[in-house]
XYZ file of C-alpha atoms in Angstrom:
198
model
C 135.930 116.835 127.376
C 137.585 117.760 130.537
C 141.097 117.919 128.799
C 139.245 120.144 126.315
C 137.673 122.551 128.832
C 141.108 123.359 130.783
C 142.647 123.680 127.783
C 140.529 126.257 126.667
C 140.381 128.096 129.763
C 144.497 128.151 129.735
C 144.408 129.439 126.216
C 146.447 126.274 125.401
C 146.155 123.570 122.809
C 144.269 120.292 124.704
C 147.201 118.254 123.497
C 149.214 119.952 125.961
C 146.441 118.470 128.819
C 145.920 115.498 130.872
C 143.404 115.063 132.986
C 140.484 112.578 133.503
C 137.350 112.814 135.043
C 135.844 108.847 136.226
C 132.829 107.075 137.515
C 129.325 107.399 135.990
C 128.436 109.625 132.901
C 126.415 113.038 134.482
C 126.485 114.073 137.585
C 128.650 110.717 139.166
C 130.937 111.596 137.363
C 134.057 112.838 139.221
C 136.842 115.268 138.294
C 140.335 114.066 138.981
C 142.360 117.595 140.270
C 145.129 116.095 141.324
C 145.596 114.373 138.322
C 145.718 117.729 135.496
C 149.514 118.096 134.081
C 150.060 120.910 131.591
C 153.267 120.200 129.865
C 155.143 123.070 130.158
C 153.676 123.997 133.241
C 155.988 124.376 136.599
C 153.703 122.789 139.850
C 153.141 126.359 141.591
C 152.316 127.972 138.237
C 149.942 124.843 137.362
C 148.251 125.069 141.289
C 146.888 128.722 140.964
C 145.801 127.923 137.344
C 143.503 125.219 138.878
C 142.737 127.635 141.541
C 141.607 129.928 139.226
C 139.705 127.538 137.299
C 137.862 125.595 140.056
C 136.552 129.721 140.700
C 135.805 127.976 144.515
C 133.640 125.265 143.816
C 134.701 122.011 145.582
C 135.182 118.459 145.324
C 132.664 118.074 147.972
C 129.950 120.607 145.894
C 130.321 119.211 142.568
C 127.606 117.052 142.646
C 124.939 119.514 143.817
C 126.844 122.085 141.472
C 126.426 120.237 138.536
C 122.491 119.130 139.464
C 121.751 123.154 139.948
C 123.290 124.253 136.797
C 122.003 121.335 134.699
C 118.402 122.082 135.517
C 119.248 125.933 135.473
C 120.116 125.939 131.861
C 118.499 123.031 130.702
C 115.061 125.363 131.828
C 116.604 127.753 129.376
C 117.291 125.739 126.930
C 113.084 124.859 127.130
C 111.933 128.065 127.333
C 114.166 128.487 123.746
C 116.818 130.599 125.271
C 119.729 127.611 123.718
C 121.928 130.830 122.734
C 121.995 132.403 126.503
C 121.944 128.557 128.422
C 125.234 127.603 126.503
C 127.239 131.111 127.299
C 126.297 131.102 130.441
C 128.047 127.423 130.517
C 130.391 129.145 128.858
C 130.818 130.519 132.224
C 131.174 127.847 134.278
C 134.168 126.056 135.556
C 135.706 123.115 133.014
C 134.904 120.770 135.583
C 130.871 121.588 135.792
C 130.929 122.396 132.107
C 131.704 118.938 131.020
C 128.956 117.557 132.779
C 126.169 120.742 131.928
C 126.873 120.655 127.751
C 125.963 117.433 126.916
C 122.485 117.921 128.154
C 121.912 121.468 126.931
C 123.519 119.830 123.025
C 120.965 117.307 124.007
C 118.081 119.111 125.063
C 118.441 121.111 122.528
C 118.089 119.484 119.689
C 121.796 120.012 118.497
C 123.977 116.645 118.274
C 127.184 115.854 118.350
C 127.198 113.268 115.585
C 130.663 114.860 113.630
C 132.281 115.122 116.493
C 132.003 111.784 118.204
C 132.102 110.196 114.703
C 135.952 111.921 114.636
C 136.722 110.791 117.500
C 135.728 107.442 117.116
C 137.862 107.294 113.529
C 140.719 108.540 115.439
C 140.689 106.172 118.151
C 140.341 103.521 115.190
C 143.489 104.046 113.549
C 145.389 104.693 116.045
C 144.546 100.919 117.381
C 144.425 99.253 113.921
C 147.998 101.035 113.640
C 149.245 98.832 116.857
C 149.390 101.631 119.042
C 148.475 100.588 122.851
C 146.159 104.110 123.480
C 145.931 105.651 127.415
C 142.668 106.780 127.520
C 139.143 107.154 129.758
C 136.835 104.099 128.842
C 133.867 102.903 130.840
C 134.848 98.855 131.858
C 133.572 96.680 133.590
C 135.765 96.891 136.934
C 136.753 93.284 138.908
C 136.213 93.570 141.985
C 139.802 95.669 143.588
C 140.853 96.924 140.368
C 140.405 99.973 140.992
C 140.783 101.579 144.375
C 139.478 98.713 146.461
C 136.008 98.911 144.178
C 133.874 96.094 144.068
C 132.838 94.816 140.452
C 131.173 97.627 138.599
C 130.691 99.887 135.611
C 132.992 102.366 136.321
C 135.002 104.859 133.818
C 138.233 104.956 134.253
C 141.817 105.475 132.442
C 142.649 102.005 130.719
C 145.728 100.928 128.098
C 143.267 99.405 124.685
C 144.983 97.996 121.996
C 144.135 96.163 119.220
C 142.835 93.563 121.237
C 140.751 94.995 123.584
C 141.315 96.492 126.989
C 144.129 95.785 128.526
C 144.600 96.909 131.517
C 143.083 99.687 134.215
C 145.674 102.099 135.552
C 144.562 103.295 139.093
C 145.406 106.809 139.243
C 146.390 108.319 142.481
C 143.617 110.124 144.244
C 143.797 112.977 147.090
C 142.359 110.917 150.313
C 138.527 113.433 149.278
C 138.928 111.698 145.918
C 138.907 107.770 147.531
C 135.828 109.181 149.758
C 134.192 110.246 146.623
C 134.849 107.819 144.384
C 133.906 105.463 147.151
C 130.585 107.092 147.078
C 129.636 107.042 143.270
C 130.861 103.042 143.167
C 128.011 102.235 146.192
C 125.593 104.081 143.860
C 126.514 103.101 140.760
C 126.602 99.335 142.033
C 123.130 99.737 143.951
C 121.578 101.093 140.601
C 123.005 98.234 138.664
C 121.214 95.662 141.376
C 118.238 97.583 140.855
C 118.404 97.143 136.901
C 119.479 93.177 136.901
C 116.227 92.835 139.651
C 113.532 94.353 136.995
């Protein structure tokens, strides 16, 4: 979704864009803006494009911004203004849209069954053809496997094959991204520990 939203804003095909959101679904996911690349775009041009796309949002604002926008747009959905909520979401930065849109879709009664099915079929076809696939996946990390995180379920880049997850790919992170990843992992670990005590 992150790649799709960036591509849409830049007016390029999604296949030209690489970039990851990591962490946990919802507002505990984190855009890794330092991982974003657009094939055919020079470094300076990309930096300018990212600044424009982020529209003043910063990593430390991301969770608060995503929560506030989700609440605001869900209030619109609850009053029957679904089309307006989607239109408002279109004006948000791409990383915030990635978090907000699924909530609007779910609570409006819309479904993404076809898109999910198409993505699943495409992935299975590639795996059955013997391809290794580089993608973001929710996995149970082993201690220290990704930036020193504890054993925790976490969305990270992985290489998958027909036999399963071949390996976790550790992306380079900026110091700010590193701090956010550590924070998200602590929160996720605490949630899991609470659930396991039930």
